[in-house]
DNA sequence: CGTTTGATTGACACGAGTCAACACCAGTGG
DNA sequence: CCACTGGTGTTGACTCGTGTCAATCAAACG
């Protein structure tokens, strides 16, 4: 099963084959989105829930001074707007970073699924709560850690999240964010993002070639970043150490 | 109806009298908690869901360097750990700021209510999603705004949230956080928090006497802070302008 | 009343922002 | 095929917001 959404949701509930089949069915028809476009904008009230099946995107807000603040990265398998059926209006925008494959599911379809498939409902609930935990972790690191550790923390998180959906081979994974994206996510200037990234490379903590990032010594990076993955709540499955099949994905 | 939880949840769903009665029943038996103690600690798996009926508390994380990061303030009517039934382990701690009245509801009781009272279920879902929106707003302001605007933004938010639960009279409301609390929430040093707060007072943006904060000119403060309350998703009810009864609470 | 916690102040250091230039592609079009 | 372009990454010089350390003051408290 290569569907990243399903791979991820497995961590949120004990899915059955029936559940998986239903999820696969839901994500069968996707459409493409270009890189660097908005999928949804703040104040809109989207008609459906979207899932990123392939590619990278981000949640962001534009502040009054014109600056962009990225408040989350979306990787394959992530939901864009599970909250919309309840909240109505978007309180942030979602934009693609790379080109993406996106699934759209109507609200009625979501309601139907959550009513008929309680384990899926639980997994969606879990997914939303993990997003919340991730926000808390970002807030804590952004508030208290210097920029180099923040960036290292982000890389640790991406490493783990991408491993879950099978995008990591060895300790190498795609990291298509530009330095501006990183800067907007960490709340620093692009110039500073550049310097911090250089420092991490000089120190041998990360290797960045093309858009692929390699972590030569994950333990060292984890310690440096003060990264504690508990907020991702992946413990339902075995430790992830090498428990996940390492299937490189194009 | 003076129950702050109910006042708040009214914004998340169209509650009926039956719903309100049930909610009142759930929060009938509370217990007191002292100021400056932990209600729940990270890594624990609490047995029940807690609600702050009276008093102020905060969610926080302690980082490896020993610093405390406050990632949310809890005001009367807020839930402590709605997510625990799904996530299991806490990924942060909750500590009181003032003494509090706290309600504890067992997981089975919560499950029972959400199954039998769909509007309440929807309101709880809403509550959790608003928490998430608030985290996004904090992350954006913390990342991009200077400390003085951050603090002003926090005051605007507290003003509105407390107005919903009837804790605002005129434009004055309780603000019992110490400067250290504010500093830990904004990710700045206590010294800087002190100076920023002084500046806001000098500029006449806020008046702080005792533990009561007054906003002489809400519009001016809102503009200064670049505060957009859309992330609190209170629009279900009328504008809140003076729609809320102004009932000062001790 | 001493003791303690929280608020305030000053001097100094440093992380990070800003501005501005320049280098390095990849894509485009003549 | 090669200039031109725009996006991205890189670098240096200077400024400024904030942190740190340390001392003092004020108010709350047992």
Coordinates of C-alpha atoms (C1' of nucleotides) in Angstrom, one line a residue:
Chain A
X1 CA 0.0 0.0 0.0
X2 CA 1.7 3.2 -1.2
X3 CA -1.1 5.6 -0.4
X4 CA 0.6 8.1 2.0
X5 CA -2.6 9.2 3.6
X6 CA -3.3 5.6 4.6
X7 CA 0.2 5.0 5.7
X8 CA -0.1 8.0 8.0
X9 CA -3.6 7.2 9.3
X10 CA -2.4 3.8 10.4
X11 CA -0.7 5.5 13.2
X12 CA -4.0 7.1 14.4
X13 CA -6.2 4.0 14.6
X14 CA -6.1 0.3 14.1
X15 CA -7.5 0.3 10.6
X16 CA -9.1 -2.8 9.0
X17 CA -8.8 -3.8 5.4
X18 CA -12.3 -2.4 4.9
X19 CA -11.2 0.9 6.2
X20 CA -8.1 0.9 3.9
X21 CA -10.2 0.1 0.9
X22 CA -12.6 2.9 1.7
X23 CA -9.8 5.3 2.1
X24 CA -8.2 4.2 -1.2
X25 CA -11.5 4.6 -2.9
X26 CA -11.8 8.1 -1.6
X27 CA -8.4 9.1 -2.9
X28 CA -8.7 7.4 -6.2
X29 CA -9.4 10.5 -8.3
X30 CA -6.9 13.3 -7.8
X31 CA -6.0 16.3 -9.8
X32 CA -2.7 18.1 -10.3
X33 CA -1.8 21.5 -8.9
X34 CA 1.1 23.6 -10.0
X35 CA 4.0 24.7 -7.8
X36 CA 3.6 28.0 -5.9
X37 CA -0.1 28.5 -6.2
X38 CA -2.8 28.8 -3.6
X39 CA -5.0 25.8 -3.0
X40 CA -7.2 27.8 -0.6
X41 CA -7.1 31.3 0.6
X42 CA -7.9 32.8 4.0
X43 CA -11.6 33.8 4.5
X44 CA -12.7 31.3 1.9
X45 CA -15.2 28.6 2.7
X46 CA -14.1 25.6 0.7
X47 CA -16.7 23.1 -0.5
X48 CA -14.5 20.1 0.2
X49 CA -11.7 18.6 2.2
X50 CA -8.4 18.3 0.4
X51 CA -5.6 15.9 0.8
X52 CA -2.1 16.2 -0.5
X53 CA -1.3 12.9 -2.1
X54 CA 2.0 13.9 -3.6
X55 CA 4.2 17.0 -3.3
X56 CA 4.7 19.6 -0.7
X57 CA 2.6 22.5 0.5
X58 CA 2.3 24.9 3.4
X59 CA -0.2 26.7 5.6
X60 CA 0.5 30.4 5.8
X61 CA -0.8 33.7 6.9
X62 CA 0.0 37.1 5.4
X63 CA 0.3 39.7 8.1
X64 CA -0.6 43.4 7.9
X65 CA 3.0 44.3 7.2
X66 CA 3.0 42.1 4.2
X67 CA 5.2 39.4 5.7
X68 CA 4.3 35.7 5.2
X69 CA 4.3 33.4 8.1
X70 CA 4.3 29.7 7.3
X71 CA 2.6 27.9 10.2
X72 CA 2.9 24.3 8.9
X73 CA 4.3 22.3 6.1
X74 CA 2.1 19.7 4.4
X75 CA 3.7 16.6 3.1
X76 CA 2.2 13.7 1.2
X77 CA -0.7 12.2 3.1
X78 CA -1.6 15.4 5.0
X79 CA -5.1 16.9 5.1
X80 CA -5.5 20.5 4.2
X81 CA -8.7 21.5 5.9
X82 CA -10.4 18.9 7.9
X83 CA -11.7 21.7 10.1
X84 CA -13.6 23.6 7.5
X85 CA -16.9 21.7 7.9
X86 CA -17.0 22.9 11.5
X87 CA -15.4 26.3 11.4
X88 CA -16.6 27.4 8.0
X89 CA -14.2 30.1 7.1
X90 CA -10.5 29.5 6.6
X91 CA -8.3 31.4 9.0
X92 CA -5.2 30.9 6.9
X93 CA -4.2 30.1 3.3
X94 CA -2.7 27.0 1.9
X95 CA -0.2 27.2 -1.0
X96 CA 1.8 24.6 -2.8
X97 CA 5.6 24.5 -2.7
X98 CA 6.1 21.9 -5.4
X99 CA 3.5 20.7 -7.9
X100 CA 1.1 18.4 -6.1
X101 CA -1.4 15.7 -6.5
X102 CA -4.5 16.7 -4.6
X103 CA -7.6 14.8 -3.7
X104 CA -10.9 16.6 -3.0
X105 CA -13.6 15.1 -0.9
X106 CA -17.0 16.7 -0.4
X107 CA -18.3 17.4 3.0
X108 CA -21.2 14.9 2.7
X109 CA -18.7 12.2 1.7
X110 CA -16.6 13.0 4.7
X111 CA -19.6 12.9 7.0
X112 CA -20.7 9.6 5.5
X113 CA -17.4 8.1 6.0
X114 CA -17.0 9.2 9.6
X115 CA -20.4 7.9 10.5
X116 CA -20.0 4.5 8.9
X117 CA -16.3 3.9 9.6
X118 CA -15.6 4.7 13.2
X119 CA -11.9 3.8 13.0
X120 CA -11.4 6.2 10.1
X121 CA -13.3 8.9 12.1
X122 CA -10.9 8.2 15.0
X123 CA -7.9 8.5 12.7
X124 CA -9.1 11.8 11.3
X125 CA -9.6 13.1 14.8
X126 CA -6.1 11.9 15.6
X127 CA -4.7 13.6 12.5
X128 CA -6.2 16.9 13.5
X129 CA -4.9 16.6 17.0
X130 CA -1.4 15.8 15.8
X131 CA -1.5 18.9 13.7
X132 CA -2.3 20.8 16.9
X133 CA 0.6 19.1 18.8
X134 CA 2.9 20.1 16.0
X135 CA 1.8 23.7 16.2
X136 CA 2.6 23.6 20.0
X137 CA 6.0 22.2 19.2
X138 CA 6.8 24.8 16.6
X139 CA 5.6 27.5 18.9
X140 CA 7.8 26.3 21.7
X141 CA 10.9 25.9 19.6
X142 CA 10.4 29.2 17.8
X143 CA 9.9 31.0 21.0
X144 CA 12.9 29.6 22.9
X145 CA 15.5 28.2 20.6
X146 CA 18.1 30.0 18.4
X147 CA 17.6 29.8 14.7
X148 CA 20.1 27.0 14.0
X149 CA 18.3 24.7 16.5
X150 CA 15.0 25.7 15.1
X151 CA 16.0 24.7 11.6
X152 CA 17.6 21.4 12.8
X153 CA 14.3 20.7 14.7
X154 CA 12.3 21.2 11.5
X155 CA 14.6 18.8 9.6
X156 CA 14.2 16.2 12.3
X157 CA 10.4 16.5 12.1
X158 CA 10.3 16.3 8.4
X159 CA 12.6 13.3 8.5
X160 CA 10.2 11.4 10.7
X161 CA 7.0 12.5 9.0
X162 CA 8.4 11.6 5.6
X163 CA 9.6 8.3 6.9
X164 CA 6.1 7.4 7.9
X165 CA 4.8 7.9 4.4
X166 CA 7.8 6.1 2.8
X167 CA 9.6 9.1 1.4
X168 CA 12.9 8.4 3.2
X169 CA 15.6 6.2 1.9
X170 CA 18.4 5.7 4.4
X171 CA 18.5 9.1 6.0
X172 CA 17.9 11.0 2.8
X173 CA 14.6 12.6 1.9
X174 CA 13.2 15.4 -0.4
X175 CA 13.3 18.9 1.1
X176 CA 12.1 21.1 -1.7
X177 CA 11.5 24.2 0.4
X178 CA 13.4 27.2 -0.7
X179 CA 15.5 29.2 1.8
X180 CA 12.8 31.8 1.7
X181 CA 10.2 29.1 2.7
X182 CA 12.4 28.0 5.6
X183 CA 12.9 31.6 6.7
X184 CA 9.1 32.3 6.7
X185 CA 8.5 29.1 8.6
X186 CA 11.1 29.9 11.3
X187 CA 10.4 33.6 11.5
X188 CA 13.8 34.7 10.4
X189 CA 15.1 36.6 7.4
X190 CA 16.2 34.8 4.2
X191 CA 19.7 36.0 4.7
X192 CA 19.8 34.6 8.2
X193 CA 18.3 31.3 7.0
X194 CA 21.0 31.1 4.5
X195 CA 23.7 31.5 7.1
X196 CA 22.2 29.2 9.5
X197 CA 21.8 26.5 6.9
X198 CA 25.5 26.9 5.9
X199 CA 26.5 26.5 9.5
X200 CA 24.5 23.3 9.8
X201 CA 26.2 22.0 6.7
X202 CA 29.7 23.1 7.8
X203 CA 29.1 21.3 11.1
X204 CA 28.2 18.2 9.2
X205 CA 24.7 18.0 10.7
X206 CA 23.0 18.0 7.4
X207 CA 24.0 17.5 3.7
X208 CA 21.9 19.2 1.1
X209 CA 22.3 18.3 -2.5
X210 CA 19.7 19.3 -5.1
X211 CA 16.5 19.2 -3.2
X212 CA 17.5 16.1 -1.2
X213 CA 18.5 16.4 2.4
X214 CA 20.6 13.8 4.1
X215 CA 21.1 13.5 7.9
X216 CA 24.5 11.9 8.4
X217 CA 24.0 11.3 12.1
X218 CA 20.4 11.5 13.1
X219 CA 21.2 11.1 16.8
X220 CA 23.5 14.0 16.8
X221 CA 21.0 16.2 15.0
X222 CA 18.2 15.1 17.3
X223 CA 20.2 16.0 20.3
X224 CA 21.4 19.3 18.8
X225 CA 17.8 20.3 18.0
X226 CA 16.4 19.1 21.3
X227 CA 13.9 17.1 19.2
X228 CA 11.4 15.0 21.1
X229 CA 9.0 13.3 18.6
X230 CA 6.4 12.6 21.2
X231 CA 4.2 15.4 19.8
X232 CA 3.8 13.5 16.6
X233 CA 2.1 10.7 18.5
X234 CA 3.3 7.9 16.3
X235 CA 3.8 5.5 19.2
X236 CA 0.9 3.3 18.2
X237 CA 3.3 1.6 15.7
X238 CA 6.6 0.1 16.7
X239 CA 9.5 2.5 17.3
X240 CA 10.0 3.4 13.6
X241 CA 13.7 2.8 14.2
X242 CA 14.0 0.5 11.3
X243 CA 10.5 -0.8 11.6
X244 CA 9.4 1.1 8.5
X245 CA 10.1 -0.3 5.1
X246 CA 12.6 1.9 3.4
X247 CA 11.0 2.4 0.1
X248 CA 12.4 5.4 -1.8
X249 CA 9.7 7.2 -3.7
X250 CA 10.4 9.2 -6.7
Chain B
X1 CA -26.5 31.2 32.6
X2 CA -23.2 32.0 34.2
X3 CA -21.4 28.8 33.3
X4 CA -18.4 30.0 31.2
X5 CA -18.0 26.7 29.4
X6 CA -21.6 26.9 28.1
X7 CA -21.3 30.6 27.2
X8 CA -18.3 29.7 25.1
X9 CA -19.7 26.6 23.5
X10 CA -22.7 28.5 22.3
X11 CA -20.4 29.9 19.7
X12 CA -19.5 26.5 18.4
X13 CA -23.0 25.1 17.9
X14 CA -26.7 26.0 18.2
X15 CA -27.2 24.4 21.6
X16 CA -30.7 23.6 22.9
X17 CA -31.9 23.9 26.5
X18 CA -31.4 20.2 26.8
X19 CA -27.8 20.5 25.7
X20 CA -27.3 23.3 28.2
X21 CA -28.8 21.3 31.0
X22 CA -26.6 18.4 30.2
X23 CA -23.5 20.6 30.2
X24 CA -24.5 22.3 33.4
X25 CA -25.0 18.8 34.9
X26 CA -21.5 17.7 33.8
X27 CA -19.9 20.7 35.4
X28 CA -21.9 20.6 38.6
X29 CA -19.2 19.1 40.8
X30 CA -15.9 20.9 40.7
X31 CA -12.8 21.0 42.9
X32 CA -10.4 23.8 43.6
X33 CA -6.8 23.9 42.5
X34 CA -4.1 26.2 44.0
X35 CA -2.3 28.8 42.0
X36 CA 1.0 27.8 40.4
X37 CA 0.6 24.1 40.4
X38 CA 0.5 21.5 37.6
X39 CA -2.9 20.1 36.7
X40 CA -1.3 17.7 34.3
X41 CA 2.2 17.0 33.2
X42 CA 3.8 16.1 29.9
X43 CA 3.9 12.3 29.3
X44 CA 1.0 11.6 31.6
X45 CA -2.1 9.9 30.5
X46 CA -4.9 11.6 32.4
X47 CA -8.0 9.6 33.3
X48 CA -10.4 12.4 32.5
X49 CA -11.0 15.6 30.6
X50 CA -10.7 18.8 32.7
X51 CA -12.4 22.1 32.3
X52 CA -11.3 25.4 33.9
X53 CA -14.5 26.8 35.3
X54 CA -12.9 29.7 37.1
X55 CA -9.4 31.1 37.2
X56 CA -6.5 31.2 34.7
X57 CA -4.1 28.5 33.6
X58 CA -1.6 27.8 30.8
X59 CA -0.3 25.1 28.6
X60 CA 3.4 24.9 28.6
X61 CA 6.4 22.9 27.6
X62 CA 9.8 22.8 29.3
X63 CA 12.7 22.6 26.8
X64 CA 16.0 20.9 27.2
X65 CA 17.7 24.2 28.2
X66 CA 15.2 24.5 31.1
X67 CA 13.2 27.3 29.6
X68 CA 9.5 27.3 29.8
X69 CA 7.4 28.0 26.8
X70 CA 3.8 28.9 27.3
X71 CA 1.9 27.8 24.2
X72 CA -1.6 28.8 25.4
X73 CA -3.5 30.5 28.1
X74 CA -6.6 28.9 29.5
X75 CA -9.4 31.1 30.7
X76 CA -12.7 30.2 32.3
X77 CA -14.7 27.8 30.1
X78 CA -11.6 26.3 28.4
X79 CA -10.9 22.6 28.1
X80 CA -7.6 21.3 29.3
X81 CA -7.2 18.0 27.4
X82 CA -10.0 17.1 25.1
X83 CA -7.4 15.4 22.9
X84 CA -6.3 12.9 25.5
X85 CA -8.9 10.2 24.8
X86 CA -7.4 10.0 21.3
X87 CA -3.8 10.8 21.7
X88 CA -3.2 9.1 25.0
X89 CA -0.1 10.8 26.2
X90 CA 0.1 14.5 27.0
X91 CA 2.7 16.3 24.8
X92 CA 2.7 19.3 27.1
X93 CA 1.9 20.3 30.7
X94 CA -0.9 22.4 32.1
X95 CA -0.3 24.6 35.1
X96 CA -2.5 27.0 37.0
X97 CA -1.7 30.7 37.1
X98 CA -4.3 31.7 39.7
X99 CA -6.3 29.4 41.9
X100 CA -8.9 27.6 39.8
X101 CA -12.2 25.8 39.9
X102 CA -11.7 22.7 37.8
X103 CA -14.2 20.1 36.6
X104 CA -13.2 16.6 35.8
X105 CA -15.2 14.4 33.4
X106 CA -14.4 10.8 32.8
X107 CA -13.7 9.6 29.3
X108 CA -16.8 7.3 29.3
X109 CA -18.9 10.3 30.3
X110 CA -17.5 12.3 27.5
X111 CA -18.1 9.5 25.0
X112 CA -21.6 9.1 26.3
X113 CA -22.3 12.8 25.8
X114 CA -20.8 13.1 22.4
X115 CA -22.9 10.2 21.2
X116 CA -26.2 11.3 22.6
X117 CA -25.8 15.0 22.1
X118 CA -24.6 15.7 18.6
X119 CA -24.7 19.5 19.1
X120 CA -22.4 19.2 22.1
X121 CA -20.1 16.9 20.1
X122 CA -20.0 19.5 17.4
X123 CA -19.3 22.3 19.9
X124 CA -16.4 20.3 21.4
X125 CA -15.0 19.7 18.0
X126 CA -15.3 23.4 17.3
X127 CA -13.5 24.2 20.6
X128 CA -10.6 22.0 19.7
X129 CA -10.3 23.6 16.3
X130 CA -10.4 27.1 17.7
X131 CA -7.5 26.1 19.9
X132 CA -5.7 25.1 16.8
X133 CA -6.5 28.4 15.1
X134 CA -5.2 30.2 18.1
X135 CA -2.0 28.3 17.9
X136 CA -1.6 29.3 14.3
X137 CA -2.2 33.0 15.2
X138 CA 0.3 32.9 18.0
X139 CA 2.9 31.3 15.7
X140 CA 2.4 33.9 13.1
X141 CA 2.5 36.9 15.4
X142 CA 5.4 35.4 17.3
X143 CA 7.4 34.8 14.2
X144 CA 6.8 38.1 12.5
X145 CA 5.9 40.8 14.9
X146 CA 8.1 42.8 17.3
X147 CA 7.5 42.1 21.0
X148 CA 5.3 45.2 21.6
X149 CA 2.8 44.2 19.0
X150 CA 2.9 40.6 20.1
X151 CA 1.9 41.6 23.6
X152 CA -0.8 44.0 22.3
X153 CA -2.1 41.1 20.2
X154 CA -2.3 38.9 23.2
X155 CA -4.2 41.5 25.2
X156 CA -6.7 41.9 22.3
X157 CA -7.2 38.1 22.2
X158 CA -7.7 37.9 26.0
X159 CA -10.1 40.8 25.8
X160 CA -12.3 39.0 23.3
X161 CA -12.1 35.6 24.8
X162 CA -13.0 36.9 28.3
X163 CA -15.8 39.0 26.9
X164 CA -17.4 35.8 25.6
X165 CA -17.5 34.3 29.1
X166 CA -18.6 37.5 30.7
X167 CA -15.4 38.5 32.4
X168 CA -15.2 41.9 30.8
X169 CA -16.8 45.1 32.2
X170 CA -16.5 48.0 29.9
X171 CA -13.0 47.4 28.5
X172 CA -11.5 46.1 31.7
X173 CA -10.8 42.5 32.5
X174 CA -8.6 40.4 34.8
X175 CA -5.1 39.8 33.6
X176 CA -3.4 37.9 36.4
X177 CA -0.4 36.7 34.4
X178 CA 2.9 37.8 35.9
X179 CA 5.5 39.5 33.6
X180 CA 7.4 36.2 33.6
X181 CA 4.3 34.4 32.3
X182 CA 3.9 37.0 29.6
X183 CA 7.6 36.7 28.7
X184 CA 7.4 32.9 28.5
X185 CA 4.3 33.1 26.3
X186 CA 5.8 35.7 23.9
X187 CA 9.2 34.1 23.8
X188 CA 11.0 37.1 25.2
X189 CA 13.0 37.7 28.4
X190 CA 11.3 39.0 31.5
X191 CA 13.3 42.1 31.3
X192 CA 12.2 42.8 27.9
X193 CA 8.6 42.0 28.8
X194 CA 8.8 44.6 31.5
X195 CA 10.1 47.2 29.1
X196 CA 7.6 46.4 26.4
X197 CA 4.7 46.6 28.8
X198 CA 5.9 49.9 30.1
X199 CA 6.0 51.2 26.6
X200 CA 2.4 50.1 25.9
X201 CA 1.4 51.9 29.1
X202 CA 3.3 55.0 28.3
X203 CA 1.6 55.1 24.9
X204 CA -1.7 54.8 26.5
X205 CA -2.6 51.6 24.8
X206 CA -3.3 49.7 28.0
X207 CA -3.8 50.6 31.6
X208 CA -2.8 48.0 34.2
X209 CA -3.9 48.4 37.8
X210 CA -3.6 45.5 40.2
X211 CA -4.3 42.5 38.1
X212 CA -6.9 44.3 36.0
X213 CA -6.2 45.5 32.5
X214 CA -8.1 48.2 30.8
X215 CA -8.0 49.0 27.1
X216 CA -8.8 52.7 26.8
X217 CA -9.1 52.6 23.0
X218 CA -9.8 49.0 21.7
X219 CA -9.7 50.1 18.1
X220 CA -6.3 51.7 18.4
X221 CA -4.9 48.7 20.2
X222 CA -6.4 46.3 17.6
X223 CA -4.9 48.3 14.8
X224 CA -1.5 48.5 16.5
X225 CA -1.5 44.8 17.1
X226 CA -2.7 43.8 13.7
X227 CA -5.3 41.8 15.5
X228 CA -7.9 40.0 13.3
X229 CA -10.2 37.9 15.5
X230 CA -11.3 35.7 12.7
X231 CA -9.2 32.8 14.1
X232 CA -11.4 32.7 17.2
X233 CA -14.4 31.8 15.0
X234 CA -16.9 33.5 17.1
X235 CA -19.0 34.8 14.1
X236 CA -21.9 32.4 14.8
X237 CA -23.2 34.9 17.3
X238 CA -23.8 38.5 16.6
X239 CA -20.8 40.8 16.4
X240 CA -20.1 40.8 20.1
X241 CA -19.9 44.6 19.9
X242 CA -22.2 45.1 22.9
X243 CA -24.2 42.0 22.2
X244 CA -22.8 40.3 25.2
X245 CA -24.2 41.2 28.6
X246 CA -21.6 43.0 30.5
X247 CA -21.6 41.2 33.7
X248 CA -18.5 41.7 35.8
X249 CA -17.4 38.6 37.5
X250 CA -15.4 38.7 40.7
Chain C
dC1 C1' 8.9 42.6 60.4
dG2 C1' 12.1 39.7 57.8
dT3 C1' 11.4 37.0 53.7
dT4 C1' 10.0 36.2 49.2
dT5 C1' 8.2 37.0 44.8
dG6 C1' 7.5 40.1 41.2
dA7 C1' 8.7 44.5 39.0
dT8 C1' 12.1 47.8 37.5
dT9 C1' 16.5 49.8 35.9
dG10 C1' 21.2 50.2 33.7
dA11 C1' 25.3 48.6 31.1
dC12 C1' 26.8 45.7 27.9
dA13 C1' 26.9 41.8 24.4
dC14 C1' 25.0 39.3 20.7
dG15 C1' 21.7 37.4 17.5
dA16 C1' 19.3 38.6 13.7
dG17 C1' 17.5 42.2 10.4
dT18 C1' 18.3 45.3 6.6
dC19 C1' 20.3 46.9 2.5
dA20 C1' 22.8 46.1 -1.3
dA21 C1' 25.5 43.8 -4.3
dC22 C1' 26.8 39.7 -6.7
dA23 C1' 26.8 34.6 -8.2
dC24 C1' 24.4 30.8 -10.0
dC25 C1' 21.6 28.4 -12.2
dA26 C1' 17.2 27.1 -15.5
dG27 C1' 14.1 28.6 -18.8
dT28 C1' 13.1 31.7 -22.6
dG29 C1' 13.3 33.6 -26.9
dG30 C1' 15.7 35.6 -30.7
Chain D
dC1 C1' 23.6 28.8 -29.9
dC2 C1' 23.8 32.4 -26.9
dA3 C1' 22.2 36.6 -24.8
dC4 C1' 18.5 37.7 -21.5
dT5 C1' 15.7 36.9 -17.7
dG6 C1' 13.9 35.9 -13.1
dG7 C1' 14.3 33.1 -9.2
dT8 C1' 17.3 31.4 -5.8
dG9 C1' 21.4 31.3 -3.2
dT10 C1' 25.5 33.9 -1.2
dT11 C1' 28.3 37.5 0.9
dG12 C1' 29.7 41.8 3.5
dA13 C1' 28.8 46.0 6.3
dC14 C1' 26.1 48.1 9.3
dT15 C1' 22.0 48.7 12.5
dC16 C1' 18.9 47.4 16.0
dG17 C1' 16.0 44.5 18.8
dT18 C1' 16.6 41.5 22.6
dG19 C1' 19.2 38.8 25.8
dT20 C1' 22.1 38.6 29.8
dC21 C1' 23.9 39.9 34.2
dA22 C1' 23.3 42.3 38.2
dA23 C1' 21.5 45.3 41.3
dT24 C1' 17.5 47.7 43.3
dC25 C1' 12.8 48.4 44.5
dA26 C1' 8.0 47.3 45.7
dA27 C1' 4.6 44.7 47.4
dA28 C1' 2.8 40.5 49.2
dC29 C1' 3.1 37.2 52.9
dG30 C1' 3.7 34.2 56.9

